[in-house]
Amino acid sequence: MIEAEEYHPQFHSLDRERHGEAVLEFFHRAADYALMERGQLPDATTVQDFFEDCPPGCDPDASLKLACLDSQGRILGIADMAFGFPERSDAYIGLLLMDPGIRAQGLGRRFLDHLVDEASRRRCRRMLVAVLDVNTRGCSFWEREGFVLEKTFEPRDIGLKKHILHRLVRPLHAVPARVGR
């Protein structure tokens, strides 16, 4: 098990051309999530979907694809956050996934804090995330972080599985504009 206290995580943007192989290796380490979500092991399509998918009406190029890295540059977690869905002033987390060896040690919260800062800098008023009904640990995490249920969706097929998704929401307070400079 990786000890979270050993790390001073760095958050960096991801690019498919430069980081695709490292992202695939990370997805293999975190294959438990892909199996829960899709009933399939991660593959090149998983990486393609991570870099290309975004909510309706959003620009994939304007979305943030981020990694939480350790001091050696190894990916400890990845996140995807789009802007403008469902409302123009919203930030929508498509994925926040941590390495199984560091879950429940506080790095997920630190990664979320980074996402909150990014959304606040962009003047977002709310942050949303959809959680699979079977992802009870994930739902507990989001609720501990101040997210509350906004909407439950009808069952839908995801890969080989069928899921009910719960959309959770958390209000944000935008960072004030800088005066001067």
Backbone as a chain_set.jsonl record, in Angstrom:
{"seq": "MIEAEEYHPQFHSLDRERHGEAVLEFFHRAADYALMERGQLPDATTVQDFFEDCPPGCDPDASLKLACLDSQGRILGIADMAFGFPERSDAYIGLLLMDPGIRAQGLGRRFLDHLVDEASRRRCRRMLVAVLDVNTRGCSFWEREGFVLEKTFEPRDIGLKKHILHRLVRPLHAVPARVGR", "coords": {"N": [[0.838, -1.185, 0.0], [0.487, 2.219, -0.788], [1.678, 4.984, 0.995], [0.003, 7.858, 1.713], [0.993, 10.061, 3.09], [3.607, 10.193, 2.362], [3.74, 11.578, 0.043], [3.843, 14.576, -1.804], [1.68, 15.759, -3.565], [1.502, 16.681, -7.002], [-0.269, 18.531, -9.408], [-1.116, 18.125, -12.694], [-1.798, 18.963, -16.126], [-3.12, 16.713, -18.547], [-2.303, 15.21, -21.661], [-3.323, 13.484, -24.512], [-1.531, 12.51, -26.507], [1.026, 12.759, -25.315], [0.683, 11.562, -22.8], [-0.885, 9.304, -22.969], [-0.12, 6.518, -22.81], [0.755, 6.323, -20.127], [-1.605, 6.962, -18.819], [-3.195, 4.795, -19.584], [-1.783, 2.75, -18.287], [-2.253, 3.559, -15.672], [-5.083, 3.236, -15.593], [-5.145, 0.458, -15.763], [-4.071, -0.222, -13.278], [-6.103, 0.723, -11.696], [-8.231, -0.908, -12.304], [-10.4, -2.008, -11.011], [-12.429, -0.111, -10.892], [-13.218, 0.216, -13.614], [-14.187, -2.346, -14.093], [-16.349, -2.383, -12.306], [-17.878, -0.28, -13.35], [-18.204, -0.788, -16.183], [-17.985, -3.515, -16.569], [-15.866, -4.564, -17.883], [-12.361, -4.925, -18.596], [-10.015, -2.187, -18.594], [-8.938, -0.594, -21.661], [-7.431, 0.578, -24.733], [-9.576, 2.044, -25.711], [-10.751, 2.976, -23.399], [-8.945, 4.935, -22.602], [-9.136, 6.66, -24.795], [-11.837, 7.443, -24.53], [-11.657, 8.777, -22.049], [-10.138, 11.057, -22.74], [-11.702, 12.22, -24.771], [-14.478, 12.279, -24.199], [-17.213, 14.272, -23.047], [-19.712, 16.23, -21.323], [-23.016, 16.889, -22.799], [-23.061, 19.542, -25.16], [-20.709, 20.691, -24.289], [-17.28, 21.669, -24.756], [-14.774, 19.468, -25.556], [-12.1, 20.245, -25.667], [-11.981, 22.353, -23.929], [-12.279, 21.225, -21.527], [-10.878, 20.046, -18.44], [-8.302, 17.749, -18.118], [-6.721, 16.022, -15.863], [-3.883, 15.02, -13.862], [-2.894, 13.619, -10.773], [0.166, 13.588, -9.442], [2.984, 11.768, -8.111], [6.196, 12.437, -6.529], [7.979, 11.266, -8.292], [6.73, 11.452, -10.683], [4.799, 9.579, -11.215], [1.488, 8.558, -11.923], [-1.002, 9.073, -9.599], [-3.635, 9.547, -9.472], [-6.46, 10.464, -11.525], [-8.399, 12.987, -13.176], [-11.307, 14.412, -14.648], [-12.825, 17.273, -15.748], [-15.471, 19.188, -16.871], [-16.898, 22.203, -18.248], [-19.796, 24.28, -18.07], [-22.069, 22.668, -18.011], [-24.785, 21.234, -16.252], [-25.69, 23.823, -16.497], [-24.523, 27.053, -17.663], [-22.768, 28.15, -15.802], [-21.703, 26.046, -14.401], [-19.484, 23.49, -13.139], [-18.532, 20.295, -14.091], [-17.739, 17.236, -12.886], [-16.446, 14.602, -14.501], [-14.96, 12.403, -13.929], [-13.168, 11.273, -11.148], [-10.624, 9.571, -10.097], [-8.738, 7.476, -8.097], [-5.604, 5.803, -7.46], [-5.878, 2.468, -6.358], [-4.169, 1.77, -4.238], [-3.834, 4.025, -2.676], [-6.234, 4.983, -1.868], [-8.654, 6.354, 0.404], [-6.898, 7.777, 2.015], [-6.669, 10.477, 1.979], [-5.662, 11.791, -0.3], [-7.47, 11.933, -2.42], [-9.264, 13.842, -1.519], [-7.555, 16.063, -1.485], [-7.052, 16.275, -4.205], [-9.647, 16.837, -5.096], [-9.944, 19.338, -3.822], [-8.158, 20.802, -5.382], [-9.534, 20.722, -7.833], [-11.836, 22.146, -7.104], [-10.68, 24.665, -6.65], [-9.86, 25.259, -9.292], [-12.367, 25.361, -10.605], [-13.554, 27.462, -9.194], [-11.871, 29.597, -9.877], [-12.68, 29.929, -12.46], [-15.076, 31.071, -12.14], [-17.261, 29.436, -11.594], [-20.407, 28.469, -10.291], [-21.505, 26.205, -9.251], [-20.643, 22.776, -8.549], [-20.785, 19.626, -10.009], [-21.386, 16.068, -10.015], [-21.797, 12.789, -11.302], [-22.742, 9.778, -9.86], [-22.342, 6.297, -9.792], [-24.893, 3.978, -8.89], [-23.984, 1.639, -7.648], [-21.57, 2.34, -6.609], [-20.847, 2.736, -3.732], [-18.825, 3.531, -1.942], [-17.692, 5.666, -3.337], [-19.903, 7.398, -3.433], [-20.216, 7.944, -0.703], [-17.806, 9.348, -0.267], [-18.229, 11.689, -1.848], [-20.471, 12.786, -0.558], [-19.394, 13.293, 1.995], [-17.804, 15.373, 1.271], [-19.491, 17.476, 0.912], [-21.355, 17.351, -1.163], [-24.664, 16.997, -2.408], [-27.632, 15.114, -3.163], [-29.057, 15.773, -6.275], [-30.454, 14.793, -8.47], [-31.831, 11.728, -9.678], [-31.221, 9.381, -12.171], [-32.865, 7.454, -14.754], [-32.316, 3.914, -15.211], [-29.404, 3.046, -17.134], [-27.465, 1.725, -19.845], [-24.083, 0.972, -19.498], [-21.281, 0.082, -20.935], [-21.074, -3.33, -20.422], [-22.87, -3.347, -18.406], [-25.742, -2.274, -16.462], [-26.808, 0.705, -15.033], [-28.007, 2.84, -12.402], [-27.737, 6.27, -12.138], [-26.736, 8.827, -9.916], [-26.978, 12.213, -9.636], [-25.009, 14.501, -8.036], [-24.609, 17.588, -6.273], [-22.779, 20.542, -5.438], [-22.54, 23.694, -3.978], [-20.467, 26.459, -5.015], [-18.131, 29.009, -4.164], [-17.145, 31.704, -5.864], [-13.821, 32.807, -6.7], [-12.771, 35.992, -5.778], [-12.399, 38.722, -8.096], [-9.192, 39.997, -9.031], [-7.983, 43.099, -7.981], [-6.356, 45.871, -9.377], [-2.931, 45.44, -10.44]], "CA": [[0.0, 0.0, 0.0], [1.202, 3.49, -0.859], [1.336, 5.87, 2.092], [-0.284, 9.192, 1.191], [1.808, 11.072, 3.758], [4.911, 10.243, 1.693], [3.634, 12.317, -1.202], [3.456, 15.969, -1.936], [1.192, 15.606, -4.936], [1.506, 17.767, -7.973], [-1.393, 18.385, -10.324], [-0.685, 18.518, -14.035], [-2.68, 18.675, -17.248], [-2.793, 15.53, -19.335], [-2.472, 15.293, -23.103], [-3.367, 12.091, -24.962], [-0.315, 12.125, -27.232], [2.171, 12.639, -24.404], [0.422, 10.821, -21.572], [-1.825, 8.203, -23.205], [0.358, 5.231, -22.273], [0.757, 6.39, -18.661], [-3.005, 6.926, -18.395], [-3.631, 3.407, -19.725], [-1.171, 1.994, -17.192], [-3.012, 3.911, -14.472], [-6.385, 2.562, -15.657], [-4.926, -0.954, -15.436], [-3.914, -0.313, -11.817], [-7.411, 1.031, -11.101], [-9.184, -1.68, -13.109], [-11.602, -2.309, -10.236], [-13.481, 0.839, -11.254], [-13.71, -0.133, -14.949], [-14.995, -3.553, -13.965], [-17.593, -1.999, -11.652], [-18.649, 0.603, -14.229], [-18.485, -1.331, -17.51], [-17.9, -4.962, -16.626], [-14.768, -4.875, -18.805], [-11.062, -4.361, -18.239], [-9.685, -1.007, -19.394], [-8.123, -0.787, -22.857], [-7.155, 1.835, -25.441], [-10.834, 2.794, -25.814], [-10.935, 3.646, -22.109], [-8.116, 6.138, -22.654], [-9.754, 7.545, -25.786], [-13.035, 8.013, -23.91], [-11.245, 9.744, -21.027], [-9.691, 12.304, -23.356], [-12.646, 12.796, -25.735], [-15.847, 12.429, -23.715], [-17.605, 15.4, -22.212], [-21.17, 16.353, -21.289], [-23.632, 17.525, -23.966], [-22.881, 20.979, -25.344], [-19.412, 21.152, -23.778], [-16.139, 21.526, -25.655], [-13.761, 18.611, -24.923], [-10.824, 20.959, -25.571], [-12.045, 23.28, -22.799], [-12.329, 20.412, -20.306], [-9.604, 19.752, -17.787], [-7.894, 16.359, -17.942], [-5.633, 16.25, -14.917], [-3.286, 13.916, -13.108], [-2.25, 13.832, -9.486], [1.432, 12.872, -9.601], [3.909, 11.737, -6.988], [7.446, 13.149, -6.813], [8.658, 10.615, -9.42], [5.915, 11.633, -11.881], [3.854, 8.47, -11.371], [0.102, 8.979, -11.755], [-1.693, 8.556, -8.423], [-5.059, 9.743, -9.712], [-6.801, 11.264, -12.704], [-9.689, 13.673, -13.091], [-11.846, 15.055, -15.846], [-13.847, 18.241, -15.36], [-15.97, 20.015, -17.978], [-17.515, 23.458, -17.813], [-20.965, 24.688, -18.818], [-23.136, 21.671, -18.012], [-25.914, 21.493, -17.137], [-25.836, 25.281, -16.668], [-23.278, 27.702, -18.132], [-21.873, 28.47, -14.68], [-21.416, 24.817, -13.664], [-18.335, 22.606, -13.4], [-19.039, 18.929, -14.018], [-16.668, 16.247, -12.753], [-16.769, 13.374, -15.204], [-14.232, 11.308, -13.284], [-12.084, 11.486, -10.179], [-10.267, 8.185, -9.814], [-7.447, 7.366, -7.427], [-4.949, 4.499, -7.405], [-6.415, 1.709, -5.23], [-3.208, 1.714, -3.144], [-3.829, 5.25, -1.862], [-7.602, 5.403, -1.534], [-8.999, 6.528, 1.824], [-5.761, 8.34, 2.737], [-6.707, 11.936, 1.911], [-5.235, 12.399, -1.564], [-8.662, 12.232, -3.215], [-9.764, 15.136, -1.029], [-6.638, 17.103, -1.951], [-7.301, 16.415, -5.637], [-10.914, 17.564, -5.201], [-9.664, 20.74, -3.474], [-7.555, 21.405, -6.573], [-10.618, 20.908, -8.8], [-12.668, 23.246, -6.602], [-9.941, 25.901, -6.939], [-9.95, 25.497, -10.744], [-13.738, 25.767, -10.919], [-13.776, 28.781, -8.604], [-11.158, 30.58, -10.709], [-13.477, 30.113, -13.68], [-16.327, 31.672, -11.696], [-18.359, 28.47, -11.548], [-21.229, 28.604, -9.086], [-21.791, 24.881, -8.705], [-19.862, 21.643, -9.026], [-21.647, 18.453, -10.063], [-20.778, 14.777, -10.333], [-22.741, 11.677, -11.357], [-22.174, 8.63, -9.159], [-23.043, 5.038, -10.031], [-25.603, 3.467, -7.72], [-23.206, 0.588, -6.981], [-20.328, 2.916, -6.082], [-21.204, 3.259, -2.414], [-17.665, 4.24, -1.369], [-17.607, 6.947, -4.032], [-21.011, 8.244, -2.985], [-19.869, 8.4, 0.653], [-16.772, 10.373, -0.414], [-18.822, 12.938, -2.332], [-21.328, 13.333, 0.492], [-18.505, 13.867, 3.024], [-17.223, 16.605, 0.727], [-20.524, 18.507, 0.811], [-22.247, 17.162, -2.31], [-25.988, 16.471, -2.059], [-28.381, 14.576, -4.291], [-29.872, 16.702, -7.058], [-31.322, 14.083, -9.397], [-31.541, 10.325, -9.962], [-31.563, 9.089, -13.565], [-33.354, 6.123, -15.104], [-31.207, 2.991, -15.515], [-28.812, 3.142, -18.465], [-26.386, 0.787, -20.132], [-22.705, 1.458, -19.554], [-20.542, -1.131, -21.251], [-21.868, -4.543, -20.269], [-23.669, -3.225, -17.193], [-26.838, -1.304, -16.398], [-26.659, 1.466, -13.785], [-28.723, 4.057, -12.043], [-26.782, 7.314, -11.765], [-27.217, 9.882, -9.029], [-26.214, 13.455, -9.827], [-24.812, 15.241, -6.795], [-24.231, 18.972, -6.521], [-22.191, 21.295, -4.326], [-22.352, 25.101, -4.344], [-19.111, 27.008, -4.942], [-17.997, 30.448, -3.999], [-16.124, 32.123, -6.831], [-12.686, 33.579, -6.228], [-12.978, 37.393, -6.172], [-11.506, 39.249, -9.137], [-8.082, 40.775, -8.489], [-8.01, 44.53, -8.263], [-4.993, 46.357, -9.609], [-2.042, 44.582, -11.228]], "C": [[0.879, 1.243, 0.0], [0.748, 4.357, 0.31], [1.186, 7.291, 1.571], [0.61, 10.256, 1.821], [3.181, 11.222, 3.097], [4.901, 11.192, 0.497], [3.26, 13.768, -0.98], [2.958, 16.064, -3.366], [1.288, 16.896, -5.737], [0.366, 17.489, -8.931], [-0.986, 18.953, -11.67], [-1.736, 18.16, -15.069], [-2.176, 17.452, -17.995], [-3.12, 15.78, -20.801], [-2.392, 13.856, -23.642], [-2.089, 11.659, -25.654], [0.857, 11.887, -26.292], [1.937, 11.68, -23.251], [-0.484, 9.604, -21.744], [-1.389, 6.88, -22.616], [0.356, 5.212, -20.746], [-0.666, 6.342, -18.116], [-3.547, 5.498, -18.513], [-3.052, 2.544, -18.605], [-1.888, 2.29, -15.869], [-4.369, 3.203, -14.46], [-6.254, 1.072, -15.353], [-4.763, -1.143, -13.928], [-5.249, -0.104, -11.107], [-8.533, 0.294, -11.832], [-10.451, -2.035, -12.334], [-12.748, -1.37, -10.597], [-14.066, 0.504, -12.627], [-14.585, -1.381, -14.893], [-16.344, -3.25, -13.309], [-18.491, -1.213, -12.623], [-19.12, -0.117, -15.497], [-18.519, -2.857, -17.585], [-16.815, -5.447, -17.565], [-13.478, -4.271, -18.273], [-10.773, -3.144, -19.113], [-8.796, -1.367, -20.573], [-7.914, 0.574, -23.518], [-8.417, 2.686, -25.594], [-11.128, 3.551, -24.527], [-10.165, 4.966, -22.094], [-8.72, 7.14, -23.633], [-10.991, 8.221, -25.196], [-12.678, 9.056, -22.856], [-10.887, 11.084, -21.652], [-10.746, 12.975, -24.236], [-14.046, 13.033, -25.193], [-16.023, 13.702, -22.912], [-19.128, 15.501, -22.255], [-21.717, 17.05, -22.538], [-23.415, 19.035, -23.995], [-21.564, 21.533, -24.847], [-18.322, 20.876, -24.81], [-15.084, 20.652, -24.971], [-12.412, 19.316, -24.759], [-10.802, 21.954, -24.411], [-12.116, 22.539, -21.464], [-10.93, 20.237, -19.738], [-9.431, 18.248, -17.672], [-6.626, 16.446, -17.107], [-5.133, 14.956, -14.297], [-2.776, 14.449, -11.78], [-0.999, 12.957, -9.529], [2.217, 12.851, -8.301], [5.214, 12.417, -7.41], [8.25, 12.531, -7.952], [7.86, 10.736, -10.721], [4.945, 10.499, -12.147], [2.442, 8.976, -11.092], [-0.51, 8.266, -10.556], [-3.206, 8.656, -8.584], [-5.265, 10.561, -10.969], [-8.171, 11.892, -12.489], [-10.014, 14.3, -14.435], [-12.934, 16.005, -15.368], [-14.17, 19.132, -16.555], [-16.676, 21.238, -17.4], [-18.715, 23.779, -18.701], [-22.069, 23.66, -18.904], [-23.523, 21.336, -16.587], [-26.21, 22.972, -17.36], [-24.486, 25.878, -17.052], [-22.275, 27.923, -17.004], [-21.501, 27.238, -13.848], [-20.095, 24.176, -14.08], [-18.831, 21.188, -13.161], [-17.878, 17.946, -13.997], [-17.128, 14.961, -13.425], [-16.102, 12.166, -14.567], [-13.229, 11.88, -12.294], [-11.763, 10.094, -9.67], [-8.856, 8.138, -9.236], [-6.932, 5.937, -7.505], [-5.491, 3.738, -6.188], [-5.475, 1.665, -4.019], [-3.176, 2.945, -2.271], [-5.226, 5.733, -1.504], [-7.775, 5.45, -0.022], [-7.815, 7.027, 2.658], [-5.662, 9.859, 2.585], [-6.27, 12.563, 0.604], [-6.408, 12.712, -2.489], [-9.252, 13.581, -2.821], [-8.861, 16.271, -1.512], [-6.81, 17.352, -3.448], [-8.611, 17.187, -5.852], [-10.715, 19.038, -4.851], [-9.052, 21.48, -4.662], [-8.632, 21.668, -7.635], [-11.539, 22.055, -8.393], [-11.989, 24.586, -6.892], [-10.031, 26.255, -8.428], [-11.335, 25.997, -11.131], [-14.031, 27.164, -10.379], [-13.081, 29.875, -9.403], [-11.92, 30.882, -11.99], [-14.868, 30.659, -13.373], [-17.521, 30.722, -11.742], [-19.105, 28.642, -10.228], [-21.56, 27.273, -8.433], [-20.823, 23.866, -9.299], [-20.775, 20.431, -8.934], [-20.841, 17.219, -10.401], [-21.896, 13.746, -10.394], [-22.05, 10.457, -10.772], [-23.021, 7.4, -9.471], [-23.711, 4.557, -8.751], [-24.797, 2.42, -6.957], [-21.919, 1.11, -6.338], [-20.599, 3.565, -4.725], [-20.05, 4.007, -1.753], [-17.511, 5.614, -2.016], [-18.695, 7.899, -3.572], [-20.732, 8.792, -1.586], [-18.813, 9.5, 0.605], [-17.403, 11.71, -0.797], [-19.705, 13.582, -1.271], [-20.503, 13.939, 1.621], [-17.938, 15.203, 2.58], [-18.278, 17.67, 0.434], [-21.444, 18.409, -0.396], [-23.558, 16.548, -1.827], [-26.707, 16.036, -3.331], [-29.206, 15.667, -4.96], [-30.891, 15.94, -7.903], [-30.87, 12.63, -9.515], [-32.057, 10.026, -11.362], [-32.084, 7.67, -13.714], [-32.151, 5.215, -15.392], [-30.729, 3.15, -16.959], [-27.692, 2.132, -18.601], [-25.061, 1.524, -20.19], [-21.846, 0.217, -19.753], [-21.466, -2.327, -21.181], [-22.838, -4.471, -19.092], [-24.781, -2.192, -17.355], [-26.75, -0.63, -15.027], [-27.707, 2.544, -13.646], [-27.643, 5.048, -11.63], [-27.475, 8.352, -10.899], [-26.345, 11.109, -9.27], [-26.227, 14.219, -8.509], [-24.301, 16.633, -7.129], [-23.679, 19.602, -5.24], [-22.048, 22.742, -4.764], [-20.887, 25.512, -4.184], [-19.192, 28.506, -4.707], [-16.849, 30.887, -4.873], [-15.029, 32.935, -6.147], [-12.891, 35.023, -6.673], [-11.961, 37.82, -7.242], [-10.413, 40.067, -8.472], [-8.212, 42.223, -8.911], [-6.571, 44.994, -8.422], [-4.24, 45.402, -10.52], [-2.557, 44.41, -12.597]], "O": [[1.887, 1.306, 0.703], [-0.449, 4.45, 0.581], [2.14, 7.865, 1.046], [0.951, 11.243, 1.169], [3.839, 12.251, 3.252], [5.962, 11.564, -0.002], [2.476, 14.118, -0.098], [3.715, 16.407, -4.274], [1.173, 18.008, -5.222], [0.07, 16.332, -9.231], [-0.567, 20.106, -11.777], [-2.47, 17.184, -14.916], [-0.975, 17.192, -18.066], [-4.084, 16.469, -21.132], [-1.493, 13.103, -23.267], [-1.604, 10.552, -25.416], [1.599, 10.918, -26.455], [2.878, 11.049, -22.768], [-0.815, 8.941, -20.761], [-2.189, 6.185, -21.99], [-0.002, 4.204, -20.137], [-0.908, 5.746, -17.067], [-4.28, 5.041, -17.636], [-3.752, 1.704, -18.04], [-2.103, 1.394, -15.053], [-4.764, 2.635, -13.442], [-7.153, 0.484, -14.752], [-5.262, -2.118, -13.366], [-5.496, -0.682, -10.048], [-9.645, 0.808, -11.961], [-11.478, -2.333, -12.944], [-13.908, -1.782, -10.609], [-15.286, 0.507, -12.79], [-15.608, -1.457, -15.573], [-17.367, -3.802, -13.714], [-19.696, -1.45, -12.706], [-20.301, -0.061, -15.842], [-19.024, -3.423, -18.554], [-16.829, -6.599, -17.998], [-13.489, -3.245, -17.592], [-11.237, -3.077, -20.251], [-8.005, -2.308, -20.509], [-8.195, 1.608, -22.912], [-8.337, 3.914, -25.605], [-11.691, 4.646, -24.562], [-10.674, 5.986, -21.63], [-8.807, 8.331, -23.333], [-11.172, 9.429, -25.344], [-13.321, 10.103, -22.775], [-11.29, 12.132, -21.148], [-10.691, 14.189, -24.43], [-14.744, 13.918, -25.689], [-15.123, 14.149, -22.202], [-19.763, 14.917, -23.133], [-20.973, 17.721, -23.253], [-23.567, 19.716, -22.981], [-21.32, 22.733, -24.97], [-18.438, 19.964, -25.628], [-14.551, 21.033, -23.929], [-11.667, 19.023, -23.825], [-9.729, 22.355, -23.959], [-12.023, 23.153, -20.401], [-9.935, 20.275, -20.462], [-10.32, 17.552, -17.18], [-5.584, 16.891, -17.588], [-5.844, 13.954, -14.218], [-2.294, 15.578, -11.683], [-1.093, 11.734, -9.641], [2.137, 13.777, -7.493], [5.318, 12.916, -8.531], [9.113, 13.196, -8.525], [8.262, 10.188, -11.747], [4.325, 10.461, -13.209], [2.221, 9.729, -10.143], [-0.542, 7.038, -10.492], [-3.962, 7.945, -7.922], [-4.362, 11.263, -11.423], [-8.99, 11.388, -11.72], [-9.141, 14.658, -15.225], [-13.858, 15.595, -14.666], [-13.29, 19.74, -17.163], [-17.002, 21.286, -16.214], [-18.674, 23.584, -19.915], [-22.931, 23.758, -19.778], [-22.629, 21.163, -15.759], [-26.905, 23.331, -18.311], [-23.438, 25.283, -16.799], [-21.066, 27.887, -17.231], [-21.036, 27.373, -12.716], [-19.654, 24.307, -15.221], [-19.474, 20.911, -12.148], [-17.128, 17.834, -14.967], [-18.074, 14.314, -12.977], [-16.608, 11.046, -14.652], [-12.534, 12.854, -12.583], [-12.531, 9.507, -8.908], [-7.912, 8.684, -9.807], [-7.707, 4.986, -7.603], [-5.557, 4.303, -5.096], [-5.942, 1.535, -2.887], [-2.548, 2.922, -1.213], [-5.376, 6.792, -0.894], [-7.142, 4.702, 0.724], [-7.727, 6.743, 3.852], [-4.679, 10.462, 3.016], [-6.482, 13.759, 0.403], [-6.34, 13.665, -3.265], [-9.683, 14.359, -3.672], [-9.354, 17.328, -1.905], [-6.727, 18.49, -3.909], [-8.674, 18.085, -6.692], [-11.271, 19.904, -5.526], [-9.382, 22.638, -4.919], [-8.635, 22.727, -8.263], [-11.972, 22.84, -9.237], [-12.643, 25.533, -7.327], [-10.253, 27.413, -8.781], [-11.461, 26.95, -11.9], [-14.691, 27.961, -11.047], [-13.634, 30.959, -9.587], [-11.81, 31.979, -12.538], [-15.732, 30.702, -14.248], [-18.66, 31.159, -11.909], [-18.507, 28.922, -9.19], [-21.855, 27.203, -7.24], [-20.267, 24.057, -10.38], [-21.451, 20.221, -7.927], [-19.763, 17.3, -10.991], [-22.846, 13.821, -9.616], [-20.919, 10.137, -11.136], [-24.25, 7.448, -9.424], [-23.163, 4.709, -7.66], [-24.918, 2.325, -5.735], [-21.258, 0.382, -5.598], [-20.58, 4.789, -4.593], [-20.272, 5.011, -1.076], [-17.236, 6.603, -1.336], [-18.434, 9.081, -3.347], [-20.982, 9.966, -1.315], [-18.903, 10.477, 1.348], [-17.15, 12.733, -0.159], [-19.684, 14.802, -1.106], [-20.867, 14.988, 2.154], [-17.628, 16.062, 3.405], [-17.981, 18.665, -0.227], [-22.245, 19.315, -0.625], [-23.563, 15.687, -0.947], [-26.425, 16.526, -4.424], [-29.954, 16.39, -4.303], [-32.038, 16.367, -8.044], [-29.675, 12.337, -9.461], [-33.189, 10.372, -11.702], [-31.782, 6.795, -12.902], [-31.087, 5.701, -15.774], [-31.523, 3.358, -17.877], [-27.057, 1.737, -17.623], [-24.933, 2.559, -20.843], [-21.703, -0.601, -18.844], [-22.524, -2.339, -21.81], [-23.549, -5.436, -18.815], [-24.757, -1.357, -18.259], [-26.635, -1.297, -13.999], [-28.22, 3.083, -14.627], [-26.741, 4.708, -10.864], [-28.634, 8.705, -11.119], [-25.124, 11.052, -9.125], [-27.277, 14.537, -7.95], [-23.639, 16.833, -8.147], [-24.061, 19.241, -4.127], [-21.484, 23.002, -5.827], [-20.167, 24.987, -3.335], [-20.188, 29.161, -5.014], [-15.705, 30.489, -4.652], [-15.265, 33.642, -5.167], [-13.162, 35.259, -7.851], [-10.828, 37.34, -7.278], [-10.657, 40.749, -7.476], [-8.517, 42.525, -10.065], [-5.681, 44.561, -7.689], [-4.846, 44.646, -11.28], [-1.939, 43.718, -13.406]]}, "num_chains": 1, "name": "protein.A"}
